[in-house]
Amino acid sequence: MKRIILLCTLVVSAAVHLGAQNRISGLSVFSNRQPIIVFINDVQVCEPTLSCFIANLENDSYRVRVMALSSGRNGMFSPVFESFVFYSGFGVKQIDVTPYIPHENIPNPPYEPPYPPNRGGGYDTGWQNSRGYRLQPMPAETYANLKNKIAECTFESDYERAFDLMVPAYGITASQFRELLSMPSFDDRRKVIARHLVPQIIDIENCNLSKVCDFSSTEKEIHKQLKAELESRKNRNR
């Protein structure tokens, strides 16, 4: 009788163990071609790879940030994706970051753009900017964090660092650009912001620089950048 009970116990334990092994759960982040590095809540969870699996995650929201290998930059990685992702704790949630990698990173890209160009005359998320990215609206929380970073800046170098980890595919509106440009006290700081953000403006034709800059020369310089960006988009998206 004892042998039968022991045998039944071993069978049940084995079944439970095998069942636990078969229940694969976690986040799967992958790219169809370019190597990526994945960060979960600002912690790097993998070395450069095409597919990164993060197991044993609890039911929660996680900040997922992905950097992809940039061609022509001596093996450097650039940010391409950042989002808060909710995971239920069950099964495998897949995140394909291939559509967020710009065409310049992938010779002969093996995928279709996430959205076709808008041929109606607007320069929205369907158009490539001068850096080769099809812009997607920046999440509200990410924009709030960017505002906080800019508010804490003092020197030009501080403003430069504020944009170091900005996802290149994230776009801002013309009104958001005006808001950020109005935050510094000096025009030289505004020029730094413009240099980084002009290519990220989704509705660039709606920009209004009136009464933002201290000097008209600065306003003219930024307006020249806006015009050049608009012309670049027209040429790229013919």
Short mmCIF file of N, CA and C in Angstrom, two decimals, residues 7-174:
data_model
loop_
_atom_site.label_atom_id
_atom_site.label_comp_id
_atom_site.label_asym_id
_atom_site.label_seq_id
_atom_site.Cartn_x
_atom_site.Cartn_y
_atom_site.Cartn_z
N LEU A 7 4.22 5.78 -5.30
CA LEU A 7 4.22 5.84 -6.75
C LEU A 7 3.27 6.92 -7.26
N CYS A 8 2.08 7.01 -6.65
CA CYS A 8 1.10 8.03 -7.04
C CYS A 8 1.64 9.44 -6.79
N THR A 9 2.33 9.60 -5.65
CA THR A 9 2.91 10.90 -5.30
C THR A 9 3.95 11.32 -6.33
N LEU A 10 4.80 10.37 -6.74
CA LEU A 10 5.83 10.67 -7.72
C LEU A 10 5.23 11.04 -9.07
N VAL A 11 4.16 10.32 -9.46
CA VAL A 11 3.50 10.61 -10.74
C VAL A 11 2.90 12.00 -10.74
N VAL A 12 2.21 12.38 -9.63
CA VAL A 12 1.60 13.70 -9.52
C VAL A 12 2.66 14.79 -9.54
N SER A 13 3.76 14.58 -8.80
CA SER A 13 4.84 15.56 -8.76
C SER A 13 5.45 15.77 -10.14
N ALA A 14 5.64 14.66 -10.86
CA ALA A 14 6.20 14.76 -12.21
C ALA A 14 5.27 15.52 -13.13
N ALA A 15 3.96 15.26 -13.00
CA ALA A 15 2.98 15.95 -13.85
C ALA A 15 2.96 17.44 -13.57
N VAL A 16 3.03 17.81 -12.27
CA VAL A 16 3.05 19.22 -11.90
C VAL A 16 4.29 19.90 -12.44
N HIS A 17 5.43 19.18 -12.33
CA HIS A 17 6.70 19.74 -12.80
C HIS A 17 6.66 19.95 -14.31
N LEU A 18 6.15 18.95 -15.05
CA LEU A 18 6.07 19.08 -16.50
C LEU A 18 5.09 20.17 -16.91
N GLY A 19 3.99 20.29 -16.15
CA GLY A 19 3.01 21.33 -16.45
C GLY A 19 3.61 22.70 -16.26
N ALA A 20 4.41 22.87 -15.20
CA ALA A 20 5.06 24.16 -14.94
C ALA A 20 6.04 24.50 -16.04
N GLN A 21 6.73 23.44 -16.55
CA GLN A 21 7.69 23.68 -17.61
C GLN A 21 7.01 24.12 -18.90
N ASN A 22 5.79 23.57 -19.14
CA ASN A 22 5.09 23.89 -20.38
C ASN A 22 4.43 25.26 -20.36
N ARG A 23 4.27 25.84 -19.17
CA ARG A 23 3.63 27.15 -19.08
C ARG A 23 4.69 28.24 -19.21
N ILE A 24 5.08 28.51 -20.43
CA ILE A 24 6.06 29.56 -20.69
C ILE A 24 5.36 30.90 -20.62
N SER A 25 5.92 31.81 -19.87
CA SER A 25 5.28 33.12 -19.73
C SER A 25 6.34 34.22 -19.66
N GLY A 26 5.98 35.39 -20.16
CA GLY A 26 6.89 36.52 -20.11
C GLY A 26 6.72 37.42 -21.33
N LEU A 27 7.67 38.32 -21.52
CA LEU A 27 7.68 39.24 -22.66
C LEU A 27 8.71 38.78 -23.69
N SER A 28 8.31 38.75 -24.94
CA SER A 28 9.22 38.42 -26.02
C SER A 28 9.39 39.65 -26.91
N VAL A 29 10.59 40.23 -26.92
CA VAL A 29 10.87 41.41 -27.72
C VAL A 29 11.81 41.00 -28.85
N PHE A 30 11.44 41.30 -30.08
CA PHE A 30 12.26 40.81 -31.18
C PHE A 30 12.30 41.78 -32.35
N SER A 31 13.33 41.60 -33.17
CA SER A 31 13.51 42.37 -34.40
C SER A 31 13.71 41.36 -35.52
N ASN A 32 13.17 41.66 -36.69
CA ASN A 32 13.29 40.72 -37.80
C ASN A 32 14.71 40.64 -38.36
N ARG A 33 15.52 41.70 -38.09
CA ARG A 33 16.83 41.69 -38.72
C ARG A 33 17.92 42.34 -37.88
N GLN A 34 17.71 43.54 -37.40
CA GLN A 34 18.76 44.26 -36.70
C GLN A 34 18.90 43.78 -35.25
N PRO A 35 20.13 43.59 -34.76
CA PRO A 35 20.33 43.26 -33.34
C PRO A 35 19.80 44.36 -32.43
N ILE A 36 19.24 43.97 -31.31
CA ILE A 36 18.66 44.92 -30.37
C ILE A 36 19.16 44.67 -28.96
N ILE A 37 19.08 45.70 -28.14
CA ILE A 37 19.32 45.59 -26.69
C ILE A 37 18.04 46.04 -26.01
N VAL A 38 17.58 45.28 -25.03
CA VAL A 38 16.30 45.55 -24.38
C VAL A 38 16.53 45.96 -22.93
N PHE A 39 15.78 46.98 -22.50
CA PHE A 39 15.80 47.44 -21.12
C PHE A 39 14.39 47.32 -20.55
N ILE A 40 14.27 46.76 -19.36
CA ILE A 40 12.99 46.70 -18.65
C ILE A 40 13.13 47.55 -17.40
N ASN A 41 12.31 48.58 -17.30
CA ASN A 41 12.41 49.52 -16.17
C ASN A 41 13.84 50.03 -16.00
N ASP A 42 14.46 50.38 -17.14
CA ASP A 42 15.82 50.95 -17.19
C ASP A 42 16.92 49.97 -16.81
N VAL A 43 16.61 48.68 -16.74
CA VAL A 43 17.62 47.65 -16.46
C VAL A 43 17.85 46.83 -17.73
N GLN A 44 19.11 46.76 -18.20
CA GLN A 44 19.40 45.98 -19.40
C GLN A 44 19.21 44.50 -19.10
N VAL A 45 18.41 43.82 -19.94
CA VAL A 45 18.07 42.42 -19.68
C VAL A 45 18.65 41.47 -20.71
N CYS A 46 19.37 41.98 -21.70
CA CYS A 46 19.97 41.08 -22.68
C CYS A 46 21.12 41.76 -23.39
N GLU A 47 22.01 40.93 -23.93
CA GLU A 47 23.08 41.41 -24.79
C GLU A 47 22.50 41.57 -26.21
N PRO A 48 23.24 42.20 -27.13
CA PRO A 48 22.72 42.37 -28.49
C PRO A 48 22.23 41.05 -29.08
N THR A 49 20.99 41.03 -29.54
CA THR A 49 20.35 39.81 -30.03
C THR A 49 19.20 40.20 -30.94
N LEU A 50 18.68 39.23 -31.68
CA LEU A 50 17.50 39.47 -32.51
C LEU A 50 16.21 39.18 -31.75
N SER A 51 16.31 38.38 -30.69
CA SER A 51 15.13 38.02 -29.92
C SER A 51 15.48 37.94 -28.44
N CYS A 52 14.75 38.68 -27.63
CA CYS A 52 15.02 38.73 -26.19
C CYS A 52 13.76 38.30 -25.44
N PHE A 53 13.89 37.28 -24.59
CA PHE A 53 12.74 36.80 -23.81
C PHE A 53 12.97 37.09 -22.33
N ILE A 54 12.01 37.76 -21.72
CA ILE A 54 12.10 38.10 -20.30
C ILE A 54 11.04 37.31 -19.56
N ALA A 55 11.46 36.36 -18.74
CA ALA A 55 10.54 35.44 -18.06
C ALA A 55 10.28 35.88 -16.62
N ASN A 56 9.32 35.19 -16.00
CA ASN A 56 9.01 35.36 -14.57
C ASN A 56 8.59 36.79 -14.22
N LEU A 57 7.81 37.41 -15.09
CA LEU A 57 7.30 38.75 -14.80
C LEU A 57 5.94 38.65 -14.14
N GLU A 58 5.68 39.53 -13.20
CA GLU A 58 4.40 39.55 -12.52
C GLU A 58 3.39 40.41 -13.28
N ASN A 59 2.15 40.31 -12.88
CA ASN A 59 1.08 41.13 -13.46
C ASN A 59 1.34 42.60 -13.13
N ASP A 60 1.77 43.36 -14.15
CA ASP A 60 2.15 44.75 -13.89
C ASP A 60 2.43 45.46 -15.22
N SER A 61 2.65 46.76 -15.14
CA SER A 61 3.08 47.54 -16.31
C SER A 61 4.60 47.72 -16.24
N TYR A 62 5.25 47.55 -17.38
CA TYR A 62 6.70 47.63 -17.43
C TYR A 62 7.13 48.64 -18.50
N ARG A 63 8.15 49.42 -18.16
CA ARG A 63 8.70 50.35 -19.15
C ARG A 63 9.69 49.57 -20.01
N VAL A 64 9.35 49.41 -21.28
CA VAL A 64 10.19 48.66 -22.21
C VAL A 64 10.90 49.65 -23.13
N ARG A 65 12.21 49.59 -23.13
CA ARG A 65 13.00 50.47 -24.00
C ARG A 65 13.93 49.61 -24.83
N VAL A 66 14.01 49.88 -26.13
CA VAL A 66 14.79 49.06 -27.04
C VAL A 66 15.74 49.94 -27.84
N MET A 67 16.98 49.48 -27.96
CA MET A 67 17.97 50.15 -28.80
C MET A 67 18.39 49.18 -29.90
N ALA A 68 18.54 49.70 -31.12
CA ALA A 68 18.90 48.86 -32.27
C ALA A 68 20.24 49.29 -32.84
N LEU A 69 20.94 48.34 -33.43
CA LEU A 69 22.23 48.63 -34.04
C LEU A 69 22.05 49.59 -35.21
N SER A 70 22.84 50.66 -35.22
CA SER A 70 22.75 51.67 -36.28
C SER A 70 23.83 51.42 -37.31
N SER A 71 23.43 51.36 -38.56
CA SER A 71 24.41 51.17 -39.62
C SER A 71 25.23 52.44 -39.81
N GLY A 72 26.49 52.28 -40.10
CA GLY A 72 27.34 53.43 -40.38
C GLY A 72 27.72 54.22 -39.14
N ARG A 73 27.52 53.65 -37.94
CA ARG A 73 27.87 54.38 -36.72
C ARG A 73 28.83 53.57 -35.85
N ASN A 74 29.69 52.79 -36.50
CA ASN A 74 30.73 52.05 -35.79
C ASN A 74 30.16 51.15 -34.69
N GLY A 75 29.09 50.46 -35.01
CA GLY A 75 28.53 49.50 -34.07
C GLY A 75 27.75 50.11 -32.92
N MET A 76 27.39 51.38 -33.02
CA MET A 76 26.64 52.02 -31.94
C MET A 76 25.16 51.65 -32.03
N PHE A 77 24.50 51.69 -30.86
CA PHE A 77 23.08 51.39 -30.78
C PHE A 77 22.30 52.68 -30.51
N SER A 78 21.16 52.82 -31.18
CA SER A 78 20.32 54.01 -31.03
C SER A 78 18.94 53.61 -30.52
N PRO A 79 18.30 54.47 -29.69
CA PRO A 79 16.96 54.16 -29.20
C PRO A 79 15.95 54.13 -30.35
N VAL A 80 15.10 53.12 -30.37
CA VAL A 80 14.07 53.02 -31.42
C VAL A 80 12.67 52.79 -30.87
N PHE A 81 12.57 52.36 -29.62
CA PHE A 81 11.24 52.05 -29.08
C PHE A 81 11.24 52.30 -27.58
N GLU A 82 10.15 52.90 -27.10
CA GLU A 82 9.98 53.09 -25.66
C GLU A 82 8.48 53.16 -25.37
N SER A 83 8.02 52.32 -24.47
CA SER A 83 6.59 52.32 -24.16
C SER A 83 6.36 51.60 -22.83
N PHE A 84 5.29 51.99 -22.15
CA PHE A 84 4.86 51.25 -20.97
C PHE A 84 3.95 50.12 -21.45
N VAL A 85 4.34 48.89 -21.16
CA VAL A 85 3.63 47.71 -21.64
C VAL A 85 3.01 46.98 -20.46
N PHE A 86 1.71 46.69 -20.55
CA PHE A 86 1.04 45.93 -19.49
C PHE A 86 1.17 44.44 -19.78
N TYR A 87 1.59 43.69 -18.76
CA TYR A 87 1.69 42.24 -18.89
C TYR A 87 0.81 41.60 -17.82
N SER A 88 -0.04 40.67 -18.24
CA SER A 88 -1.02 40.06 -17.34
C SER A 88 -0.44 39.02 -16.40
N GLY A 89 0.78 38.57 -16.68
CA GLY A 89 1.37 37.52 -15.86
C GLY A 89 1.16 36.13 -16.44
N PHE A 90 0.41 36.03 -17.53
CA PHE A 90 0.12 34.74 -18.14
C PHE A 90 0.48 34.77 -19.62
N GLY A 91 1.00 33.65 -20.10
CA GLY A 91 1.31 33.53 -21.51
C GLY A 91 2.49 34.38 -21.94
N VAL A 92 2.66 34.49 -23.24
CA VAL A 92 3.78 35.25 -23.80
C VAL A 92 3.23 36.46 -24.57
N LYS A 93 3.65 37.65 -24.18
CA LYS A 93 3.28 38.87 -24.90
C LYS A 93 4.42 39.24 -25.82
N GLN A 94 4.15 39.33 -27.11
CA GLN A 94 5.19 39.59 -28.09
C GLN A 94 5.22 41.06 -28.51
N ILE A 95 6.42 41.59 -28.63
CA ILE A 95 6.61 42.97 -29.07
C ILE A 95 7.59 42.96 -30.25
N ASP A 96 7.07 43.25 -31.43
CA ASP A 96 7.90 43.32 -32.63
C ASP A 96 8.33 44.77 -32.85
N VAL A 97 9.61 45.05 -32.69
CA VAL A 97 10.10 46.43 -32.82
C VAL A 97 10.60 46.74 -34.22
N THR A 98 10.51 45.77 -35.13
CA THR A 98 11.00 45.99 -36.49
C THR A 98 10.42 47.24 -37.15
N PRO A 99 9.10 47.50 -37.04
CA PRO A 99 8.55 48.69 -37.71
C PRO A 99 9.09 50.01 -37.18
N TYR A 100 9.70 49.99 -35.99
CA TYR A 100 10.20 51.23 -35.40
C TYR A 100 11.66 51.52 -35.78
N ILE A 101 12.30 50.56 -36.43
CA ILE A 101 13.69 50.75 -36.84
C ILE A 101 13.70 51.49 -38.17
N PRO A 102 14.40 52.63 -38.27
CA PRO A 102 14.36 53.43 -39.50
C PRO A 102 14.98 52.69 -40.68
N HIS A 103 14.58 53.10 -41.87
CA HIS A 103 15.07 52.46 -43.08
C HIS A 103 16.58 52.54 -43.21
N GLU A 104 17.19 53.60 -42.70
CA GLU A 104 18.65 53.76 -42.84
C GLU A 104 19.39 52.70 -42.05
N ASN A 105 18.73 52.08 -41.06
CA ASN A 105 19.36 51.03 -40.27
C ASN A 105 19.30 49.68 -40.97
N ILE A 106 18.36 49.53 -41.91
CA ILE A 106 18.15 48.24 -42.54
C ILE A 106 18.23 48.36 -44.05
N PRO A 107 19.33 47.90 -44.66
CA PRO A 107 19.36 47.88 -46.11
C PRO A 107 18.34 46.88 -46.63
N ASN A 108 17.54 47.31 -47.61
CA ASN A 108 16.47 46.46 -48.15
C ASN A 108 15.57 45.93 -47.05
N PRO A 109 14.87 46.79 -46.34
CA PRO A 109 14.08 46.37 -45.19
C PRO A 109 13.06 45.30 -45.56
N PRO A 110 12.95 44.24 -44.74
CA PRO A 110 12.07 43.11 -45.07
C PRO A 110 10.65 43.30 -44.58
N TYR A 111 10.21 44.51 -44.34
CA TYR A 111 8.87 44.74 -43.81
C TYR A 111 8.26 45.96 -44.47
N GLU A 112 6.96 46.05 -44.38
CA GLU A 112 6.25 47.22 -44.87
C GLU A 112 6.20 48.28 -43.79
N PRO A 113 6.22 49.57 -44.13
CA PRO A 113 6.07 50.61 -43.12
C PRO A 113 4.76 50.43 -42.36
N PRO A 114 4.71 50.81 -41.08
CA PRO A 114 3.50 50.62 -40.28
C PRO A 114 2.31 51.41 -40.79
N TYR A 115 2.55 52.44 -41.58
CA TYR A 115 1.44 53.20 -42.16
C TYR A 115 1.91 53.82 -43.47
N PRO A 116 1.06 53.87 -44.48
CA PRO A 116 1.46 54.43 -45.77
C PRO A 116 1.54 55.94 -45.70
N PRO A 117 2.31 56.56 -46.58
CA PRO A 117 2.37 58.03 -46.61
C PRO A 117 1.00 58.63 -46.88
N ASN A 118 0.76 59.75 -46.23
CA ASN A 118 -0.48 60.48 -46.45
C ASN A 118 -0.29 61.37 -47.66
N ARG A 119 -0.92 61.04 -48.76
CA ARG A 119 -0.75 61.80 -50.00
C ARG A 119 -1.69 63.00 -50.07
N GLY A 120 -2.39 63.26 -48.98
CA GLY A 120 -3.34 64.36 -49.00
C GLY A 120 -2.71 65.71 -48.76
N GLY A 121 -1.42 65.74 -48.54
CA GLY A 121 -0.74 67.02 -48.38
C GLY A 121 -0.28 67.30 -46.97
N GLY A 122 -0.73 66.50 -45.98
CA GLY A 122 -0.29 66.72 -44.61
C GLY A 122 1.01 66.01 -44.33
N TYR A 123 1.73 66.48 -43.33
CA TYR A 123 3.00 65.86 -42.98
C TYR A 123 2.85 65.21 -41.62
N ASP A 124 2.06 64.14 -41.58
CA ASP A 124 1.77 63.49 -40.31
C ASP A 124 2.64 62.26 -40.16
N THR A 125 2.20 61.28 -39.34
CA THR A 125 3.02 60.12 -39.02
C THR A 125 3.29 59.23 -40.22
N GLY A 126 2.64 59.48 -41.37
CA GLY A 126 2.91 58.66 -42.54
C GLY A 126 4.16 59.08 -43.29
N TRP A 127 4.75 60.21 -42.95
CA TRP A 127 5.88 60.75 -43.69
C TRP A 127 7.19 60.53 -42.94
N GLN A 128 8.24 60.19 -43.69
CA GLN A 128 9.56 60.10 -43.09
C GLN A 128 10.09 61.50 -42.83
N ASN A 129 10.70 61.69 -41.66
CA ASN A 129 11.35 62.97 -41.42
C ASN A 129 12.76 62.94 -42.01
N SER A 130 13.51 63.99 -41.82
CA SER A 130 14.83 64.09 -42.45
C SER A 130 15.81 63.06 -41.90
N ARG A 131 15.48 62.45 -40.76
CA ARG A 131 16.35 61.43 -40.16
C ARG A 131 15.93 60.02 -40.56
N GLY A 132 14.90 59.92 -41.39
CA GLY A 132 14.48 58.61 -41.89
C GLY A 132 13.47 57.89 -41.03
N TYR A 133 12.86 58.58 -40.07
CA TYR A 133 11.89 57.95 -39.18
C TYR A 133 10.46 58.34 -39.55
N ARG A 134 9.55 57.39 -39.47
CA ARG A 134 8.13 57.69 -39.56
C ARG A 134 7.64 57.94 -38.14
N LEU A 135 7.31 59.17 -37.88
CA LEU A 135 7.05 59.60 -36.50
C LEU A 135 5.75 59.04 -35.95
N GLN A 136 5.80 58.67 -34.67
CA GLN A 136 4.61 58.29 -33.93
C GLN A 136 4.48 59.27 -32.76
N PRO A 137 3.27 59.60 -32.35
CA PRO A 137 3.10 60.57 -31.26
C PRO A 137 3.80 60.11 -29.99
N MET A 138 4.50 61.02 -29.37
CA MET A 138 5.19 60.72 -28.12
C MET A 138 4.16 60.49 -27.01
N PRO A 139 4.29 59.39 -26.23
CA PRO A 139 3.36 59.16 -25.13
C PRO A 139 3.35 60.33 -24.15
N ALA A 140 2.20 60.58 -23.55
CA ALA A 140 2.04 61.73 -22.66
C ALA A 140 3.04 61.70 -21.51
N GLU A 141 3.26 60.52 -20.95
CA GLU A 141 4.19 60.42 -19.81
C GLU A 141 5.62 60.71 -20.25
N THR A 142 5.98 60.24 -21.44
CA THR A 142 7.33 60.50 -21.95
C THR A 142 7.52 61.99 -22.20
N TYR A 143 6.49 62.65 -22.74
CA TYR A 143 6.58 64.09 -22.98
C TYR A 143 6.70 64.84 -21.65
N ALA A 144 5.94 64.41 -20.64
CA ALA A 144 6.03 65.05 -19.33
C ALA A 144 7.44 64.90 -18.75
N ASN A 145 8.04 63.72 -18.93
CA ASN A 145 9.41 63.50 -18.45
C ASN A 145 10.40 64.39 -19.18
N LEU A 146 10.19 64.57 -20.49
CA LEU A 146 11.08 65.43 -21.27
C LEU A 146 10.97 66.88 -20.80
N LYS A 147 9.75 67.33 -20.52
CA LYS A 147 9.55 68.68 -20.00
C LYS A 147 10.28 68.87 -18.67
N ASN A 148 10.18 67.86 -17.81
CA ASN A 148 10.86 67.94 -16.51
C ASN A 148 12.37 68.02 -16.68
N LYS A 149 12.90 67.23 -17.62
CA LYS A 149 14.34 67.27 -17.88
C LYS A 149 14.78 68.66 -18.34
N ILE A 150 14.01 69.23 -19.26
CA ILE A 150 14.36 70.56 -19.79
C ILE A 150 14.25 71.62 -18.69
N ALA A 151 13.26 71.47 -17.83
CA ALA A 151 13.08 72.44 -16.74
C ALA A 151 14.26 72.42 -15.77
N GLU A 152 14.94 71.28 -15.67
CA GLU A 152 16.07 71.15 -14.75
C GLU A 152 17.40 71.58 -15.37
N CYS A 153 17.40 71.88 -16.67
CA CYS A 153 18.64 72.23 -17.36
C CYS A 153 19.09 73.66 -17.04
N THR A 154 20.39 73.84 -16.99
CA THR A 154 20.98 75.17 -16.76
C THR A 154 21.90 75.56 -17.90
N PHE A 155 22.84 74.67 -18.22
CA PHE A 155 23.83 74.97 -19.24
C PHE A 155 23.47 74.29 -20.57
N GLU A 156 24.12 74.73 -21.64
CA GLU A 156 23.85 74.13 -22.95
C GLU A 156 24.11 72.63 -22.93
N SER A 157 25.15 72.20 -22.23
CA SER A 157 25.47 70.77 -22.16
C SER A 157 24.34 69.99 -21.48
N ASP A 158 23.65 70.63 -20.53
CA ASP A 158 22.51 69.98 -19.88
C ASP A 158 21.40 69.73 -20.89
N TYR A 159 21.16 70.73 -21.74
CA TYR A 159 20.11 70.58 -22.76
C TYR A 159 20.48 69.49 -23.76
N GLU A 160 21.76 69.40 -24.11
CA GLU A 160 22.19 68.35 -25.03
C GLU A 160 21.91 66.98 -24.44
N ARG A 161 22.24 66.80 -23.16
CA ARG A 161 22.05 65.50 -22.51
C ARG A 161 20.57 65.15 -22.34
N ALA A 162 19.72 66.16 -22.28
CA ALA A 162 18.28 65.90 -22.09
C ALA A 162 17.69 65.10 -23.24
N PHE A 163 18.36 65.15 -24.40
CA PHE A 163 17.83 64.46 -25.57
C PHE A 163 18.60 63.19 -25.90
N ASP A 164 19.57 62.81 -25.06
CA ASP A 164 20.43 61.67 -25.37
C ASP A 164 19.65 60.38 -25.61
N LEU A 165 18.66 60.10 -24.77
CA LEU A 165 17.94 58.83 -24.84
C LEU A 165 16.54 58.98 -25.43
N MET A 166 16.31 60.07 -26.11
CA MET A 166 15.00 60.26 -26.74
C MET A 166 14.83 59.29 -27.90
N VAL A 167 13.70 58.60 -27.94
CA VAL A 167 13.44 57.65 -29.03
C VAL A 167 13.27 58.42 -30.34
N PRO A 168 14.10 58.15 -31.35
CA PRO A 168 14.08 58.95 -32.58
C PRO A 168 12.76 58.89 -33.34
N ALA A 169 11.96 57.84 -33.11
CA ALA A 169 10.70 57.72 -33.84
C ALA A 169 9.55 58.45 -33.15
N TYR A 170 9.82 59.04 -31.97
CA TYR A 170 8.77 59.77 -31.27
C TYR A 170 8.65 61.19 -31.82
N GLY A 171 7.43 61.59 -32.13
CA GLY A 171 7.19 62.93 -32.64
C GLY A 171 6.41 63.78 -31.65
N ILE A 172 6.53 65.09 -31.80
CA ILE A 172 5.78 66.03 -30.97
C ILE A 172 4.95 66.92 -31.89
N THR A 173 3.97 67.58 -31.31
CA THR A 173 3.14 68.49 -32.09
C THR A 173 3.79 69.87 -32.14
N ALA A 174 3.29 70.71 -33.03
CA ALA A 174 3.81 72.08 -33.15
C ALA A 174 3.59 72.85 -31.86
#
